[in-house]
Amino acid sequence: MDAAIVFAVDASASVDRATARMQRDGHAMAISDPAVVAAISQGPSGCIAVTYMEWASPGQTRSVLPWRQVCRLEDALSVARAIRQFANDGDRCRSYCATSISDAIDSASTLLDRFVGVPLVKIIDISANGTNNDGAPLFASRARAIARGFTINAIVAPQIRFGVPRHLTDYFGDFVIGGEGAFVIEPETMADYAFALRRKLISEISFAVDRPELGRDTLPIGWVGKAAPRQAPFRR
């Protein structure tokens, strides 16, 4: 297995129907894109594993898709169908649903710990539209994940964000992402989200198989991106 990737997707109260649809359809479109499948096929094993979870406040994590192996287009299409069928529709929050990125990282780390197999890399992909405002301190969860050898990458879910105290790309770059090759990207518009995810997945898969030449053009001109410290391939 070349990579084990946890899609950790924001389902907090700030995620409205349009944002939920963007995340749901974006992940489905990205994983089943022929360019992503082609990148997977070029790895040593020609396979990755993915799982899809949603999160909000602590205790509100929901598994949408258990671990699935993706080796060919048929596998990717099956994953895409499950995501479209079962992922958040923007109407799942029935009570207090804050944004606990720390709990998302902890839950994703548990999934990676329990993964059966020895992938080349283990990646947590955070998709969110806000800062950590509930649960444990973010720095502690991030540090634990990095200590386990996991890479935390992120994509900012673009929308009008009320009450967010600072630019999210900078916030994610400073406090969320970490590990070898970590990076965060922010699509300019909601319409760019699926395209951003496709590029992001190709970059992650290429990095996993130690073929950086496949990933050098994965972050398009005009997008905002920030690398973790000392990770040159994804500078602004």
mmCIF file of C-alpha atoms in Angstrom:
data_model
loop_
_atom_site.group_PDB
_atom_site.id
_atom_site.type_symbol
_atom_site.label_atom_id
_atom_site.label_comp_id
_atom_site.label_asym_id
_atom_site.label_seq_id
_atom_site.Cartn_x
_atom_site.Cartn_y
_atom_site.Cartn_z
ATOM 1 C CA MET A 1 0.000 0.000 0.000
ATOM 2 C CA ASP A 2 1.478 3.324 -1.061
ATOM 3 C CA ALA A 3 -0.591 5.673 1.141
ATOM 4 C CA ALA A 4 -3.323 5.570 3.770
ATOM 5 C CA ILE A 5 -5.342 8.789 3.693
ATOM 6 C CA VAL A 6 -8.023 9.964 6.119
ATOM 7 C CA PHE A 7 -10.433 12.496 4.661
ATOM 8 C CA ALA A 8 -11.420 14.457 7.793
ATOM 9 C CA VAL A 9 -14.251 16.748 6.735
ATOM 10 C CA ASP A 10 -15.826 19.624 8.669
ATOM 11 C CA ALA A 11 -19.503 19.114 9.541
ATOM 12 C CA SER A 12 -19.832 21.885 12.146
ATOM 13 C CA ALA A 13 -22.674 24.405 12.352
ATOM 14 C CA SER A 14 -20.883 26.827 10.020
ATOM 15 C CA VAL A 15 -21.066 24.278 7.196
ATOM 16 C CA ASP A 16 -24.245 25.155 5.327
ATOM 17 C CA ARG A 17 -25.839 23.099 2.558
ATOM 18 C CA ALA A 18 -23.741 24.677 -0.179
ATOM 19 C CA THR A 19 -20.482 24.073 1.690
ATOM 20 C CA ALA A 20 -21.510 20.529 2.606
ATOM 21 C CA ARG A 21 -22.293 19.794 -1.029
ATOM 22 C CA MET A 22 -18.982 21.334 -2.098
ATOM 23 C CA GLN A 23 -17.017 19.089 0.276
ATOM 24 C CA ARG A 24 -19.065 15.975 -0.478
ATOM 25 C CA ASP A 25 -19.039 16.293 -4.262
ATOM 26 C CA GLY A 26 -15.495 17.635 -4.283
ATOM 27 C CA HIS A 27 -14.090 14.551 -2.563
ATOM 28 C CA ALA A 28 -16.155 12.235 -4.761
ATOM 29 C CA MET A 29 -15.002 13.970 -7.938
ATOM 30 C CA ALA A 30 -11.365 14.147 -6.873
ATOM 31 C CA ILE A 31 -10.872 10.519 -5.855
ATOM 32 C CA SER A 32 -12.502 9.260 -9.066
ATOM 33 C CA ASP A 33 -10.692 11.644 -11.398
ATOM 34 C CA PRO A 34 -8.707 9.730 -14.054
ATOM 35 C CA ALA A 35 -5.581 11.792 -13.296
ATOM 36 C CA VAL A 36 -5.720 10.746 -9.637
ATOM 37 C CA VAL A 37 -6.271 7.103 -10.563
ATOM 38 C CA ALA A 38 -3.329 7.324 -12.970
ATOM 39 C CA ALA A 39 -1.124 8.727 -10.201
ATOM 40 C CA ILE A 40 -2.165 5.851 -7.927
ATOM 41 C CA SER A 41 -1.281 3.300 -10.606
ATOM 42 C CA GLN A 42 2.291 4.612 -10.824
ATOM 43 C CA GLY A 43 3.131 3.723 -7.220
ATOM 44 C CA PRO A 44 5.085 0.611 -6.209
ATOM 45 C CA SER A 45 1.927 -1.242 -5.187
ATOM 46 C CA GLY A 46 -0.447 0.705 -7.434
ATOM 47 C CA CYS A 47 -2.900 1.066 -4.537
ATOM 48 C CA ILE A 48 -3.835 3.482 -1.772
ATOM 49 C CA ALA A 49 -6.393 3.244 1.034
ATOM 50 C CA VAL A 50 -8.864 5.976 1.974
ATOM 51 C CA THR A 51 -11.458 6.531 4.660
ATOM 52 C CA TYR A 52 -13.919 9.431 5.045
ATOM 53 C CA MET A 53 -14.979 10.827 8.406
ATOM 54 C CA GLU A 54 -16.873 13.947 9.486
ATOM 55 C CA TRP A 55 -16.334 15.949 12.645
ATOM 56 C CA ALA A 56 -17.575 18.936 14.625
ATOM 57 C CA SER A 57 -17.367 19.144 18.445
ATOM 58 C CA PRO A 58 -15.723 16.353 20.475
ATOM 59 C CA GLY A 59 -17.889 13.243 20.422
ATOM 60 C CA GLN A 60 -19.511 14.189 17.125
ATOM 61 C CA THR A 61 -17.190 12.302 14.794
ATOM 62 C CA ARG A 62 -19.031 10.200 12.228
ATOM 63 C CA SER A 63 -17.602 7.523 9.943
ATOM 64 C CA VAL A 64 -19.004 7.945 6.447
ATOM 65 C CA LEU A 65 -16.784 5.428 4.686
ATOM 66 C CA PRO A 66 -14.624 2.764 6.352
ATOM 67 C CA TRP A 67 -11.202 1.978 4.954
ATOM 68 C CA ARG A 68 -11.395 1.183 1.248
ATOM 69 C CA GLN A 69 -8.601 0.122 -1.060
ATOM 70 C CA VAL A 70 -8.322 2.096 -4.302
ATOM 71 C CA CYS A 71 -6.255 0.477 -7.037
ATOM 72 C CA ARG A 72 -8.253 1.109 -10.192
ATOM 73 C CA LEU A 73 -11.014 3.309 -11.550
ATOM 74 C CA GLU A 74 -13.740 0.910 -10.460
ATOM 75 C CA ASP A 75 -12.561 1.158 -6.847
ATOM 76 C CA ALA A 76 -12.465 4.950 -7.031
ATOM 77 C CA LEU A 77 -15.963 5.144 -8.501
ATOM 78 C CA SER A 78 -17.285 2.924 -5.704
ATOM 79 C CA VAL A 79 -15.738 5.237 -3.098
ATOM 80 C CA ALA A 80 -17.187 8.276 -4.871
ATOM 81 C CA ARG A 81 -20.684 6.767 -4.872
ATOM 82 C CA ALA A 82 -20.515 6.024 -1.147
ATOM 83 C CA ILE A 83 -19.362 9.556 -0.341
ATOM 84 C CA ARG A 84 -22.145 11.107 -2.401
ATOM 85 C CA GLN A 85 -24.728 8.845 -0.791
ATOM 86 C CA PHE A 86 -23.744 9.065 2.869
ATOM 87 C CA ALA A 87 -21.784 12.287 3.461
ATOM 88 C CA ASN A 88 -23.149 15.376 5.194
ATOM 89 C CA ASP A 89 -25.917 17.282 3.408
ATOM 90 C CA GLY A 90 -25.560 20.370 5.589
ATOM 91 C CA ASP A 91 -28.527 19.500 7.780
ATOM 92 C CA ARG A 92 -26.991 17.063 10.257
ATOM 93 C CA CYS A 93 -26.191 19.463 13.079
ATOM 94 C CA ARG A 94 -29.097 19.237 15.523
ATOM 95 C CA SER A 95 -27.438 20.782 18.575
ATOM 96 C CA TYR A 96 -24.182 22.512 19.475
ATOM 97 C CA CYS A 97 -21.709 21.728 16.674
ATOM 98 C CA ALA A 98 -18.498 23.697 17.075
ATOM 99 C CA THR A 99 -15.167 23.303 15.287
ATOM 100 C CA SER A 100 -12.764 20.959 17.050
ATOM 101 C CA ILE A 101 -9.868 20.430 14.681
ATOM 102 C CA SER A 102 -7.980 18.911 17.604
ATOM 103 C CA ASP A 103 -10.610 16.183 17.976
ATOM 104 C CA ALA A 104 -10.582 15.657 14.206
ATOM 105 C CA ILE A 105 -6.828 15.059 14.286
ATOM 106 C CA ASP A 106 -7.108 12.734 17.291
ATOM 107 C CA SER A 107 -9.921 10.732 15.665
ATOM 108 C CA ALA A 108 -8.074 10.525 12.353
ATOM 109 C CA SER A 109 -4.927 9.421 14.182
ATOM 110 C CA THR A 110 -6.880 6.586 15.784
ATOM 111 C CA LEU A 111 -8.065 5.474 12.350
ATOM 112 C CA LEU A 112 -4.483 5.464 11.071
ATOM 113 C CA ASP A 113 -3.286 3.587 14.153
ATOM 114 C CA ARG A 114 -5.874 0.885 13.490
ATOM 115 C CA PHE A 115 -5.158 0.636 9.774
ATOM 116 C CA VAL A 116 -4.116 -2.886 8.833
ATOM 117 C CA GLY A 117 -1.114 -2.658 6.574
ATOM 118 C CA VAL A 118 2.170 -0.814 6.189
ATOM 119 C CA PRO A 119 1.690 2.107 3.781
ATOM 120 C CA LEU A 120 4.596 4.281 2.733
ATOM 121 C CA VAL A 121 2.893 7.330 4.236
ATOM 122 C CA LYS A 122 -0.082 7.986 6.516
ATOM 123 C CA ILE A 123 -1.893 11.243 5.838
ATOM 124 C CA ILE A 124 -4.639 13.201 7.602
ATOM 125 C CA ASP A 125 -6.453 15.524 5.191
ATOM 126 C CA ILE A 126 -8.326 18.245 7.072
ATOM 127 C CA SER A 127 -11.063 20.161 5.259
ATOM 128 C CA ALA A 128 -12.488 23.016 7.337
ATOM 129 C CA ASN A 129 -13.831 26.567 7.201
ATOM 130 C CA GLY A 130 -12.925 27.775 10.687
ATOM 131 C CA THR A 131 -10.408 27.775 13.501
ATOM 132 C CA ASN A 132 -10.250 25.398 16.461
ATOM 133 C CA ASN A 133 -12.823 26.642 18.999
ATOM 134 C CA ASP A 134 -13.754 23.544 20.988
ATOM 135 C CA GLY A 135 -12.115 20.516 22.579
ATOM 136 C CA ALA A 136 -8.497 19.909 23.510
ATOM 137 C CA PRO A 137 -5.639 22.285 22.665
ATOM 138 C CA LEU A 138 -4.794 21.977 18.999
ATOM 139 C CA PHE A 139 -1.029 22.017 19.479
ATOM 140 C CA ALA A 140 -1.139 18.845 21.592
ATOM 141 C CA SER A 141 -3.197 16.853 19.075
ATOM 142 C CA ARG A 142 -1.014 18.044 16.228
ATOM 143 C CA ALA A 143 2.173 17.142 18.107
ATOM 144 C CA ARG A 144 0.918 13.630 18.885
ATOM 145 C CA ALA A 145 0.052 12.973 15.245
ATOM 146 C CA ILE A 146 3.408 14.212 14.003
ATOM 147 C CA ALA A 147 5.212 12.114 16.631
ATOM 148 C CA ARG A 148 3.475 9.040 15.207
ATOM 149 C CA GLY A 149 4.896 9.823 11.788
ATOM 150 C CA PHE A 150 1.657 11.105 10.275
ATOM 151 C CA THR A 151 1.465 14.014 7.839
ATOM 152 C CA ILE A 152 -1.348 16.527 8.340
ATOM 153 C CA ASN A 153 -2.385 18.435 5.221
ATOM 154 C CA ALA A 154 -5.306 20.835 4.885
ATOM 155 C CA ILE A 155 -7.652 22.475 2.422
ATOM 156 C CA VAL A 156 -9.609 25.590 3.341
ATOM 157 C CA ALA A 157 -13.305 25.379 2.517
ATOM 158 C CA PRO A 158 -13.948 28.778 0.919
ATOM 159 C CA GLN A 159 -17.072 30.682 1.955
ATOM 160 C CA ILE A 160 -18.008 33.779 3.917
ATOM 161 C CA ARG A 161 -16.579 33.058 7.368
ATOM 162 C CA PHE A 162 -18.054 35.059 10.228
ATOM 163 C CA GLY A 163 -16.043 35.481 13.402
ATOM 164 C CA VAL A 164 -12.827 33.926 12.073
ATOM 165 C CA PRO A 165 -10.049 36.025 13.626
ATOM 166 C CA ARG A 166 -7.378 35.595 10.972
ATOM 167 C CA HIS A 167 -6.727 34.337 7.476
ATOM 168 C CA LEU A 168 -7.356 30.602 7.556
ATOM 169 C CA THR A 169 -4.512 29.607 5.251
ATOM 170 C CA ASP A 170 -2.047 31.288 7.604
ATOM 171 C CA TYR A 171 -3.792 29.771 10.623
ATOM 172 C CA PHE A 172 -3.681 26.260 9.164
ATOM 173 C CA GLY A 173 -0.085 26.736 8.082
ATOM 174 C CA ASP A 174 0.968 27.855 11.554
ATOM 175 C CA PHE A 175 -1.115 25.591 13.784
ATOM 176 C CA VAL A 176 -2.697 22.657 11.884
ATOM 177 C CA ILE A 177 -0.484 21.144 9.205
ATOM 178 C CA GLY A 178 2.659 19.248 10.085
ATOM 179 C CA GLY A 179 4.864 16.311 9.300
ATOM 180 C CA GLU A 180 6.984 15.568 6.277
ATOM 181 C CA GLY A 181 5.868 17.405 3.148
ATOM 182 C CA ALA A 182 2.861 19.030 4.838
ATOM 183 C CA PHE A 183 0.977 21.812 3.060
ATOM 184 C CA VAL A 184 -2.301 23.729 3.023
ATOM 185 C CA ILE A 185 -4.146 25.142 0.027
ATOM 186 C CA GLU A 186 -7.109 27.461 -0.352
ATOM 187 C CA PRO A 187 -9.165 27.460 -3.568
ATOM 188 C CA GLU A 188 -10.166 30.934 -4.671
ATOM 189 C CA THR A 189 -13.835 30.007 -5.045
ATOM 190 C CA MET A 190 -16.174 27.189 -4.091
ATOM 191 C CA ALA A 191 -16.216 26.126 -7.744
ATOM 192 C CA ASP A 192 -12.454 25.465 -7.559
ATOM 193 C CA TYR A 193 -12.692 23.130 -4.569
ATOM 194 C CA ALA A 194 -12.884 19.806 -6.457
ATOM 195 C CA PHE A 195 -10.054 20.852 -8.755
ATOM 196 C CA ALA A 196 -7.988 21.801 -5.717
ATOM 197 C CA LEU A 197 -8.597 18.424 -4.109
ATOM 198 C CA ARG A 198 -7.604 16.618 -7.294
ATOM 199 C CA ARG A 199 -4.310 18.478 -7.416
ATOM 200 C CA LYS A 200 -3.815 17.942 -3.705
ATOM 201 C CA LEU A 201 -4.324 14.171 -3.972
ATOM 202 C CA ILE A 202 -1.919 13.902 -6.893
ATOM 203 C CA SER A 203 0.679 15.785 -4.853
ATOM 204 C CA GLU A 204 0.200 13.507 -1.852
ATOM 205 C CA ILE A 205 0.327 10.314 -3.875
ATOM 206 C CA SER A 206 3.391 11.496 -5.788
ATOM 207 C CA PHE A 207 5.145 12.410 -2.544
ATOM 208 C CA ALA A 208 4.270 9.012 -1.094
ATOM 209 C CA VAL A 209 6.048 7.160 -3.878
ATOM 210 C CA ASP A 210 9.055 9.532 -3.818
ATOM 211 C CA ARG A 211 8.414 10.936 -7.259
ATOM 212 C CA PRO A 212 8.283 14.681 -6.665
ATOM 213 C CA GLU A 213 8.479 15.420 -10.389
ATOM 214 C CA LEU A 214 4.823 14.388 -10.626
ATOM 215 C CA GLY A 215 3.828 16.975 -8.064
ATOM 216 C CA ARG A 216 5.747 20.115 -8.990
ATOM 217 C CA ASP A 217 2.858 21.629 -10.955
ATOM 218 C CA THR A 218 0.077 20.468 -8.694
ATOM 219 C CA LEU A 219 -0.627 23.828 -7.047
ATOM 220 C CA PRO A 220 -2.043 26.096 -9.786
ATOM 221 C CA ILE A 221 -1.073 29.729 -10.248
ATOM 222 C CA GLY A 222 -3.474 32.005 -8.409
ATOM 223 C CA TRP A 223 -4.156 29.687 -5.496
ATOM 224 C CA VAL A 224 -2.944 30.461 -2.025
ATOM 225 C CA GLY A 225 -0.808 27.750 -0.492
ATOM 226 C CA LYS A 226 1.485 27.499 2.489
ATOM 227 C CA ALA A 227 4.000 24.809 3.294
ATOM 228 C CA ALA A 228 5.043 23.621 6.681
ATOM 229 C CA PRO A 229 8.406 25.053 7.772
ATOM 230 C CA ARG A 230 11.359 23.710 5.784
ATOM 231 C CA GLN A 231 9.115 22.030 3.183
ATOM 232 C CA ALA A 232 10.255 23.795 0.021
ATOM 233 C CA PRO A 233 8.118 22.052 -2.665
ATOM 234 C CA PHE A 234 4.939 23.907 -1.692
ATOM 235 C CA ARG A 235 6.003 27.474 -0.991
ATOM 236 C CA ARG A 236 3.786 30.369 -2.024
#
